[in-house]
Coordinates of C-alpha atoms in Angstrom, one line a residue:
Chain A
M317 CA -31.6 3.8 16.2
E318 CA -30.9 0.1 15.8
L319 CA -30.7 -1.3 12.3
P320 CA -30.7 -4.9 11.3
L321 CA -27.0 -6.0 10.8
T322 CA -27.3 -6.8 7.0
L323 CA -29.0 -3.4 6.3
E324 CA -26.4 -1.6 8.4
I325 CA -23.5 -3.3 6.5
I326 CA -25.1 -2.5 3.1
L327 CA -25.8 1.1 4.1
K328 CA -22.2 1.6 5.3
A329 CA -20.8 0.0 2.1
V330 CA -22.9 2.4 0.0
V331 CA -21.7 5.4 2.0
V332 CA -18.1 4.4 1.7
L333 CA -18.5 3.8 -2.0
A334 CA -20.1 7.3 -2.4
A335 CA -17.3 8.9 -0.4
F336 CA -14.8 6.9 -2.6
L337 CA -16.4 8.2 -5.8
T338 CA -16.8 11.9 -4.8
L339 CA -13.8 12.7 -2.6
P340 CA -11.1 11.9 -5.2
L341 CA -13.0 14.1 -7.7
A342 CA -13.1 16.9 -5.2
I343 CA -9.3 16.5 -4.8
G344 CA -8.9 16.5 -8.6
Q345 CA -11.0 19.7 -8.8
T346 CA -9.0 21.3 -6.0
E347 CA -5.8 20.4 -7.7
H348 CA -6.8 22.1 -11.0
K349 CA -7.9 25.2 -9.3
V350 CA -5.3 25.5 -6.6
M351 CA -2.5 24.9 -9.2
A352 CA -4.0 27.4 -11.5
H353 CA -4.3 30.1 -8.9
M354 CA -0.8 29.4 -7.3
Q355 CA 0.8 29.7 -10.7
G356 CA -1.2 32.9 -11.6
R357 CA -2.9 31.4 -14.6
L358 CA -6.5 31.0 -15.3
G359 CA -6.8 27.4 -16.4
P360 CA -9.9 26.3 -18.4
M361 CA -12.7 28.6 -17.4
E362 CA -15.4 27.8 -20.0
A363 CA -17.1 24.7 -18.5
G364 CA -19.4 26.0 -15.7
P365 CA -18.8 28.9 -13.4
H366 CA -15.1 29.4 -12.8
G367 CA -14.5 26.3 -14.9
I368 CA -15.9 24.1 -12.2
A369 CA -17.4 21.5 -14.5
Q370 CA -14.0 20.9 -16.3
L371 CA -13.5 17.7 -14.4
V372 CA -16.9 16.3 -15.5
A373 CA -16.1 17.3 -19.0
D374 CA -12.7 15.5 -18.7
G375 CA -14.6 12.4 -17.4
I376 CA -17.0 12.4 -20.3
K377 CA -14.0 12.7 -22.7
F378 CA -12.3 9.7 -21.1
V379 CA -15.5 7.6 -21.4
Q380 CA -15.8 8.4 -25.1
K381 CA -12.2 7.5 -25.9
E382 CA -11.3 4.1 -27.5
D383 CA -10.0 1.5 -25.1
V384 CA -6.8 0.4 -26.8
T385 CA -4.8 -2.7 -25.8
P386 CA -1.4 -2.7 -27.5
A387 CA -0.5 -5.7 -29.6
A388 CA 2.7 -6.2 -27.6
A389 CA 0.8 -6.0 -24.3
D390 CA 0.4 -8.9 -21.9
R391 CA -3.3 -8.8 -22.4
W392 CA -4.9 -9.7 -19.0
V393 CA -2.1 -8.2 -16.9
F394 CA -2.5 -4.9 -18.9
R395 CA -6.3 -4.9 -18.5
L396 CA -6.5 -5.8 -14.8
A397 CA -3.8 -3.3 -13.7
P398 CA -6.0 -0.2 -13.2
A399 CA -8.4 -2.2 -11.0
V400 CA -5.6 -3.5 -8.9
A401 CA -4.3 0.0 -8.4
L402 CA -7.7 1.4 -7.5
I403 CA -9.5 -1.1 -5.3
P404 CA -7.0 -1.2 -2.3
Y405 CA -7.7 2.5 -1.6
L406 CA -11.5 1.8 -1.6
I407 CA -10.9 -1.0 1.0
A408 CA -8.6 1.2 3.0
L409 CA -11.2 4.0 3.1
A410 CA -13.7 1.7 4.8
V411 CA -11.6 1.4 8.0
I412 CA -10.4 5.0 8.5
P413 CA -12.5 6.7 11.2
W414 CA -14.0 10.2 10.8
S415 CA -15.0 10.4 14.4
A416 CA -15.4 7.9 17.2
A417 CA -18.8 6.9 15.8
W418 CA -18.2 7.6 12.1
V419 CA -16.3 4.6 10.9
A420 CA -17.6 2.1 8.4
A421 CA -15.7 -1.0 9.7
D422 CA -14.0 -0.6 13.1
V423 CA -11.4 -3.4 13.0
P424 CA -9.0 -3.9 16.0
A425 CA -5.7 -3.4 14.0
S426 CA -7.0 -0.8 11.5
L427 CA -3.7 1.0 11.3
L428 CA -1.9 -2.2 10.1
F429 CA -4.9 -2.9 7.9
V430 CA -4.6 0.4 6.0
L431 CA -0.8 0.0 5.6
A432 CA -1.2 -3.6 4.5
V433 CA -4.0 -3.0 2.0
T434 CA -2.4 0.1 0.4
S435 CA 0.8 -1.8 -0.1
V436 CA -1.0 -4.1 -2.5
G437 CA -1.9 -1.2 -4.8
I438 CA 1.7 -1.1 -6.0
F439 CA 1.0 -4.2 -8.1
G440 CA -1.3 -2.1 -10.3
T441 CA 1.7 0.0 -11.2
L442 CA 4.0 -3.0 -11.6
M443 CA 1.5 -4.8 -13.8
A444 CA 1.0 -1.8 -15.9
G445 CA 4.7 -1.3 -16.3
W446 CA 5.2 -4.9 -17.3
G447 CA 2.0 -5.6 -19.2
S448 CA 2.2 -2.6 -21.6
G449 CA 5.1 -4.2 -23.6
N450 CA 6.7 -0.8 -23.8
K451 CA 10.3 0.1 -22.7
Y452 CA 9.3 3.4 -21.1
S453 CA 6.5 1.6 -19.2
L454 CA 9.0 -1.1 -18.0
V455 CA 11.6 1.5 -16.8
G456 CA 8.8 3.5 -15.1
G457 CA 7.4 0.3 -13.5
M458 CA 10.9 -0.6 -12.2
R459 CA 11.4 2.9 -10.8
A460 CA 8.0 2.7 -9.1
G461 CA 8.8 -0.7 -7.6
A462 CA 12.1 0.4 -6.2
Q463 CA 10.6 3.6 -4.9
L464 CA 7.6 2.0 -3.2
V465 CA 9.7 -0.7 -1.5
S466 CA 12.1 1.9 -0.2
Y467 CA 9.5 4.3 1.2
E468 CA 7.3 1.6 2.7
L469 CA 9.8 1.1 5.5
P470 CA 10.1 4.7 6.9
M471 CA 6.3 5.0 6.5
V472 CA 5.6 1.9 8.6
L473 CA 8.2 2.9 11.2
A474 CA 6.7 6.4 11.5
A475 CA 3.2 4.9 11.9
A476 CA 4.6 2.4 14.4
S477 CA 5.8 5.3 16.5
V478 CA 2.3 6.7 16.9
A479 CA 0.9 3.2 17.6
M480 CA 3.5 2.8 20.4
A481 CA 2.7 6.2 21.8
A482 CA -1.0 5.4 21.9
G483 CA -0.5 1.8 22.9
T484 CA -2.9 0.5 20.3
L485 CA -3.1 -0.4 16.6
S486 CA -6.6 0.8 16.2
L487 CA -7.0 4.1 14.4
T488 CA -9.9 5.1 16.6
G489 CA -7.9 4.3 19.7
I490 CA -4.9 6.3 18.4
A491 CA -7.0 9.4 17.6
Q492 CA -8.6 9.2 21.1
A493 CA -5.2 8.9 22.8
W494 CA -3.9 11.9 20.9
S495 CA -3.3 15.2 22.8
W496 CA -1.9 18.5 21.5
W497 CA 1.7 18.0 22.7
W498 CA 2.0 15.0 20.3
L499 CA 2.4 17.7 17.6
V500 CA 5.9 18.3 19.1
W501 CA 6.7 14.8 20.4
Q502 CA 5.8 13.1 17.1
L503 CA 7.0 15.9 14.8
P504 CA 9.9 14.0 13.2
G505 CA 7.7 11.0 12.6
A506 CA 5.0 13.2 11.1
L507 CA 7.5 14.7 8.6
V508 CA 8.8 11.2 7.7
F509 CA 5.3 10.0 7.2
L510 CA 4.3 12.9 5.0
V511 CA 7.3 12.6 2.8
A512 CA 6.9 8.8 2.5
A513 CA 3.2 9.2 1.7
V514 CA 4.0 11.6 -1.1
A515 CA 6.6 9.2 -2.4
E516 CA 4.1 6.3 -2.2
L517 CA 1.6 8.3 -4.2
Q518 CA 4.4 9.0 -6.8
R519 CA 3.6 12.7 -6.7
V520 CA 6.0 15.5 -7.4
P521 CA 8.8 15.8 -6.2
F522 CA 8.9 12.0 -6.1
D523 CA 7.3 11.3 -9.5
S524 CA 10.4 9.9 -11.3
P525 CA 8.4 6.7 -12.3
L526 CA 6.1 9.0 -14.3
A527 CA 8.7 11.6 -15.3
D528 CA 7.3 12.9 -18.6
S529 CA 10.6 14.3 -19.8
E530 CA 12.4 10.9 -19.3
V531 CA 9.9 8.0 -19.7
V532 CA 6.9 9.7 -21.4
F533 CA 4.3 8.7 -18.7
G534 CA 6.0 5.7 -17.2
P535 CA 3.7 2.7 -16.6
Y536 CA 0.7 4.6 -17.8
T537 CA 2.1 5.5 -21.2
E538 CA 0.0 3.0 -23.2
Y539 CA -3.3 3.5 -21.4
T540 CA -6.2 5.3 -23.0
G541 CA -9.8 6.2 -22.0
L542 CA -11.3 4.9 -18.9
R543 CA -8.4 2.7 -17.9
F544 CA -6.2 5.7 -17.9
A545 CA -8.8 7.7 -15.9
F546 CA -8.8 4.9 -13.3
F547 CA -5.1 5.4 -12.7
L548 CA -5.7 9.1 -12.2
L549 CA -8.6 8.3 -9.9
A550 CA -6.3 5.9 -8.0
E551 CA -3.8 8.7 -7.5
Y552 CA -6.5 11.1 -6.2
A553 CA -8.0 8.3 -4.0
G554 CA -4.5 7.7 -2.7
I555 CA -4.2 11.4 -1.7
V556 CA -7.6 11.1 0.1
V557 CA -6.5 8.0 2.0
M558 CA -3.1 9.3 2.9
S559 CA -4.5 12.7 4.0
L560 CA -7.1 11.1 6.2
L561 CA -4.5 8.7 7.6
F562 CA -2.1 11.5 8.4
T563 CA -4.9 13.5 10.1
V564 CA -5.9 10.5 12.3
L565 CA -2.3 9.6 13.2
F566 CA -0.6 13.0 13.7
L567 CA -3.3 15.6 13.9
G568 CA -5.7 13.9 16.4
G569 CA -8.4 13.2 13.8
W570 CA -11.6 14.7 15.1
A571 CA -10.1 16.5 18.1
G572 CA -11.2 20.1 18.3
P573 CA -13.9 22.3 19.9
W574 CA -17.3 20.6 20.2
S575 CA -15.7 17.4 18.8
D576 CA -18.7 15.4 20.0
T577 CA -21.0 16.9 17.3
L578 CA -18.5 18.5 14.9
G579 CA -16.0 15.6 14.9
P580 CA -16.3 14.6 11.2
V581 CA -16.1 18.2 10.2
W582 CA -12.8 18.6 12.0
T583 CA -11.5 15.5 10.3
L584 CA -12.6 16.7 6.9
L585 CA -11.1 20.1 7.5
K586 CA -7.7 18.8 8.7
A587 CA -7.5 16.2 5.9
T588 CA -8.3 18.9 3.3
L589 CA -5.5 21.0 4.6
V590 CA -3.1 18.1 4.4
A591 CA -4.3 17.3 0.9
I592 CA -3.8 20.9 -0.2
L593 CA -0.3 20.7 1.2
I594 CA 0.4 17.6 -0.9
L595 CA -1.0 19.4 -4.0
W596 CA 1.1 22.4 -3.1
L597 CA 4.3 20.3 -3.2
R598 CA 3.7 19.6 -6.8
I599 CA 3.8 23.2 -7.7
A600 CA 6.6 24.2 -5.3
W601 CA 9.3 21.6 -6.0
P602 CA 11.2 20.2 -9.0
R603 CA 11.4 16.5 -9.5
V604 CA 13.9 14.6 -7.4
R605 CA 16.4 12.4 -9.4
E606 CA 16.2 8.6 -9.0
D607 CA 19.4 8.2 -7.0
Q608 CA 18.6 11.2 -4.8
L609 CA 15.3 9.7 -4.1
Q610 CA 16.8 6.4 -2.9
R611 CA 19.4 8.3 -0.8
L612 CA 16.7 10.4 0.9
A613 CA 14.8 7.2 1.8
W614 CA 17.6 5.2 3.3
M615 CA 20.0 7.9 4.6
V616 CA 17.5 10.5 5.9
L617 CA 14.0 9.1 6.4
V618 CA 14.9 5.6 7.9
P619 CA 17.4 7.0 10.5
L620 CA 14.9 9.8 11.3
A621 CA 12.1 7.3 11.8
L622 CA 14.3 5.2 14.0
V623 CA 15.2 8.3 16.1
Q624 CA 11.5 9.0 16.4
L625 CA 10.9 5.4 17.6
A626 CA 13.5 5.8 20.3
L627 CA 12.1 9.1 21.3
T628 CA 8.6 7.6 21.5
G629 CA 10.0 4.6 23.5
V630 CA 11.6 7.0 26.0
G631 CA 8.5 9.1 26.3
V632 CA 6.2 6.1 26.8
V633 CA 8.5 4.7 29.5
V634 CA 9.0 8.0 31.3
W635 CA 5.4 9.4 31.2
G636 CA 3.4 6.2 30.5
Chain B
M952 CA -21.0 -26.5 8.4
T953 CA -21.1 -22.9 9.6
S954 CA -20.7 -19.9 7.3
R955 CA -17.1 -19.6 8.6
D956 CA -16.4 -23.2 7.4
V957 CA -17.7 -22.3 3.9
L958 CA -15.7 -19.1 3.9
F959 CA -12.6 -21.0 4.9
A960 CA -13.1 -23.6 2.3
A961 CA -13.6 -21.0 -0.4
V962 CA -10.5 -19.0 0.5
G963 CA -8.5 -22.2 0.9
L964 CA -9.6 -23.3 -2.6
I965 CA -8.6 -20.0 -4.1
T966 CA -5.2 -20.2 -2.4
A967 CA -4.6 -23.7 -3.5
A968 CA -5.6 -23.1 -7.1
A969 CA -3.5 -19.9 -7.3
A970 CA -0.5 -21.8 -5.8
V971 CA -0.9 -24.6 -8.4
L972 CA -1.0 -22.0 -11.1
A973 CA 2.0 -20.3 -9.7
V974 CA 4.2 -23.4 -9.9
T975 CA 2.8 -24.7 -13.3
N976 CA 2.8 -21.4 -15.2
R977 CA 5.5 -21.3 -17.9
R978 CA 5.8 -17.5 -17.8
V979 CA 7.7 -16.5 -14.7
L980 CA 6.1 -13.1 -14.3
H981 CA 2.6 -14.6 -14.5
A982 CA 3.7 -17.2 -11.9
G983 CA 4.8 -14.3 -9.7
L984 CA 1.4 -12.7 -10.0
W985 CA -0.3 -15.9 -9.2
L986 CA 2.0 -16.1 -6.1
V987 CA 0.5 -12.7 -5.1
V988 CA -3.0 -14.3 -5.2
A989 CA -1.8 -17.3 -3.3
L990 CA -0.2 -15.3 -0.6
G991 CA -3.1 -12.9 -0.4
G992 CA -5.4 -15.9 -0.1
L993 CA -3.3 -17.3 2.7
A994 CA -3.8 -14.0 4.5
G995 CA -7.5 -14.5 4.0
C996 CA -7.2 -18.0 5.6
Y997 CA -5.6 -16.5 8.6
L998 CA -8.2 -13.8 8.8
V999 CA -11.1 -16.4 8.7
L1000 CA -9.3 -18.3 11.5
G1001 CA -9.3 -15.2 13.6
A1002 CA -5.6 -14.4 13.5
E1003 CA -5.9 -10.8 12.3
L1004 CA -2.4 -9.7 13.1
V1005 CA -0.8 -12.6 11.3
A1006 CA -3.0 -12.0 8.3
L1007 CA -2.1 -8.3 8.0
V1008 CA 1.6 -9.0 8.6
Q1009 CA 1.4 -11.7 5.9
L1010 CA -0.1 -9.1 3.5
L1011 CA 2.3 -6.3 4.4
V1012 CA 5.5 -8.4 4.3
Y1013 CA 5.0 -11.1 1.8
V1014 CA 2.6 -9.5 -0.7
G1015 CA 3.7 -5.8 -0.2
A1016 CA 7.4 -6.3 0.0
V1017 CA 8.8 -9.8 -0.9
V1018 CA 6.8 -10.5 -4.1
V1019 CA 7.3 -6.8 -5.2
L1020 CA 11.1 -7.4 -4.9
V1021 CA 10.7 -10.7 -6.9
L1022 CA 8.8 -9.0 -9.7
F1023 CA 11.3 -6.1 -9.6
A1024 CA 14.2 -8.5 -10.1
L1025 CA 12.3 -10.3 -12.9
M1026 CA 11.8 -7.0 -14.7
L1027 CA 15.4 -6.2 -14.2
T1028 CA 16.6 -9.4 -15.8
R1029 CA 14.0 -9.7 -18.5
A1030 CA 13.5 -13.3 -17.3
G1031 CA 9.7 -12.7 -17.3
A1032 CA 9.4 -12.2 -21.0
G1033 CA 10.1 -15.7 -22.4
E1034 CA 8.6 -19.1 -21.5
V1035 CA 10.5 -21.3 -19.1
D1036 CA 10.6 -25.1 -19.6
T1037 CA 11.9 -27.3 -16.9
S1038 CA 13.2 -30.8 -17.4
V1039 CA 11.1 -33.8 -16.4
A1040 CA 13.5 -34.8 -13.7
H1041 CA 13.3 -31.3 -12.3
R1042 CA 9.5 -31.5 -12.1
W1043 CA 9.5 -34.9 -10.4
L1044 CA 12.1 -33.7 -7.9
A1045 CA 10.0 -30.6 -7.1
A1046 CA 6.8 -32.7 -6.8
A1047 CA 8.6 -35.1 -4.5
V1048 CA 9.9 -32.3 -2.3
G1049 CA 6.4 -30.7 -2.2
A1050 CA 4.7 -34.0 -1.3
G1051 CA 7.3 -34.7 1.3
V1052 CA 6.8 -31.3 3.0
T1053 CA 3.0 -31.8 2.8
V1054 CA 3.2 -35.3 4.5
L1055 CA 5.6 -34.0 7.1
L1056 CA 3.5 -30.9 8.1
G1057 CA 0.2 -32.9 7.9
G1058 CA 1.7 -35.7 9.9
T1059 CA 2.9 -33.3 12.6
L1060 CA -0.5 -31.7 12.8
V1061 CA -2.4 -35.0 13.0
A1062 CA 0.1 -36.3 15.6
A1063 CA -0.3 -33.2 17.7
Y1064 CA -4.0 -32.6 17.5
G1065 CA -5.6 -35.9 16.2
W1066 CA -8.4 -36.1 13.7
E1067 CA -11.3 -34.6 15.5
S1068 CA -12.1 -31.0 14.7
R1069 CA -11.7 -28.3 17.3
A1070 CA -13.0 -24.8 17.6
V1071 CA -10.4 -22.1 16.8
A1072 CA -10.5 -18.9 18.7
G1073 CA -7.7 -16.7 17.2
A1074 CA -5.5 -15.2 19.7
S1075 CA -5.8 -11.5 20.2
N1076 CA -3.1 -9.1 18.8
E1077 CA -1.8 -8.5 22.3
V1078 CA -1.3 -12.2 23.0
I1079 CA 0.5 -12.8 19.7
G1080 CA 2.8 -9.8 20.4
A1081 CA 3.5 -10.9 23.9
Q1082 CA 4.3 -14.5 22.6
I1083 CA 6.6 -13.3 19.8
F1084 CA 8.6 -10.9 22.0
G1085 CA 8.4 -13.1 25.1
T1086 CA 8.4 -16.9 24.6
W1087 CA 9.6 -17.0 21.0
V1088 CA 12.0 -14.0 21.1
W1089 CA 15.2 -16.1 20.5
P1090 CA 13.9 -17.9 17.4
F1091 CA 12.7 -14.6 16.2
E1092 CA 16.0 -12.9 16.7
L1093 CA 17.8 -15.9 15.1
L1094 CA 15.7 -15.4 12.0
S1095 CA 16.6 -11.8 11.8
L1096 CA 20.3 -12.8 12.1
L1097 CA 19.8 -15.2 9.2
L1098 CA 18.4 -12.4 7.1
L1099 CA 21.3 -10.1 8.1
A1100 CA 23.8 -12.8 7.0
A1101 CA 22.0 -13.1 3.7
L1102 CA 22.1 -9.3 3.3
V1103 CA 25.8 -9.1 4.0
A1104 CA 26.5 -12.0 1.6
A1105 CA 24.4 -10.3 -1.1
V1106 CA 26.4 -7.1 -0.7
A1107 CA 29.6 -9.2 -0.8
V1108 CA 28.5 -10.9 -4.0
A1109 CA 27.5 -7.7 -5.6
T1110 CA 30.7 -5.8 -4.8
T1111 CA 33.4 -8.6 -5.4
G1112 CA 35.5 -7.9 -8.4
H1113 CA 34.8 -4.2 -8.5
G1114 CA 37.6 -3.4 -6.1
R1115 CA 40.3 -5.3 -8.1
Q1116 CA 39.4 -3.9 -11.5
G1117 CA 38.9 -0.4 -10.2
R1118 CA 36.5 1.9 -11.8
S1119 CA 36.5 1.6 -15.5

């Protein structure tokens, strides 16, 4: 079926927006329930069957709360920060393919596009940390800045290894070039990427920017109501984008039995498993201290990523 | 005027306006944030001109890393809090340097390509990669050597004095 170009673009934008609005909520819901069951506690069970509507109830609560801008805040920086944190993930979601045909915008260097766009999201955290006019926010913002700059490098190196192996920067091309033995060949890179992704999302065990026992809630301390909810949404949207990206880069995306018809289902299934793994880490591990966090990035992840790059280079030359 | 011309003019205008705000703003942290807009706008200009790879690297390196480090340093030194006022001589000097660079770059472009407009077909990512690591590999490596020297110097500056005084 051929659609007029304008209509097609509008339709795709609507679909991406719908995915952007629903998938992070699904992640949030999964986090509530998976955490509760892993820790052997019930969690809130009153709203809906098995407490399924709790997230909706939380959303309504956030909407009703007063939108407070502290007197000491840098007004516009403070107000714009949640949007700056959230929007990059929306743009990134548009170029990640679900199958060879299911991709909203198939740009030539989509891998670089996703990495470049998500790296802009950090300004939301920095702006929140600075704009709040609060010492805990400032310390948290600084921690976030240091952490994100450190983990950007191993992440890009690990992604570059896959791009080298596939011989293309296009996510669609990478997933098509993937075959099962990449699971072994690209294993160090996959581990580096996963750890760096969790750190970029500032999730446990790398959540020292938000450490509640040290800096209250870091950059988000002063936020209330919807703006606070947007930061939470950005975190969940980040999990969605990183899980999908990991799936496409290291797990072959839509590769699987009957991938011609079931492709997007495979992508969704694999990405869900990766997302649950990321949620699991939060329950399984304690917080890493700030200096340990930097040491891990520079003394373990970067060398490991460089080894992976060398390994990929040798592989490409020998087999390619 | 094609739609691409209009788009380029719009992105260019945003970039120029953000750049002016970045150099005229009295609060250093706000200037840094305007610099983010200016560098992001510049990436947009590259994108409109068809140089996708250059645009994305611009975003990844300058916006995602360099300005983040600048803002981080500002937060660390508390320089972002107060207003900064530069002297009149300082401003004139900066304006003269800026105008000089503009004339130099503009003159080079006009001398090289003349005044008539020409169609731009952005080189593909493969061509740019081959050019950087083929024809231009030595200037590229020289730049990385410069960065390495700066890094070593920074470490030297940061650690001098500690050794003599010992750990207190």
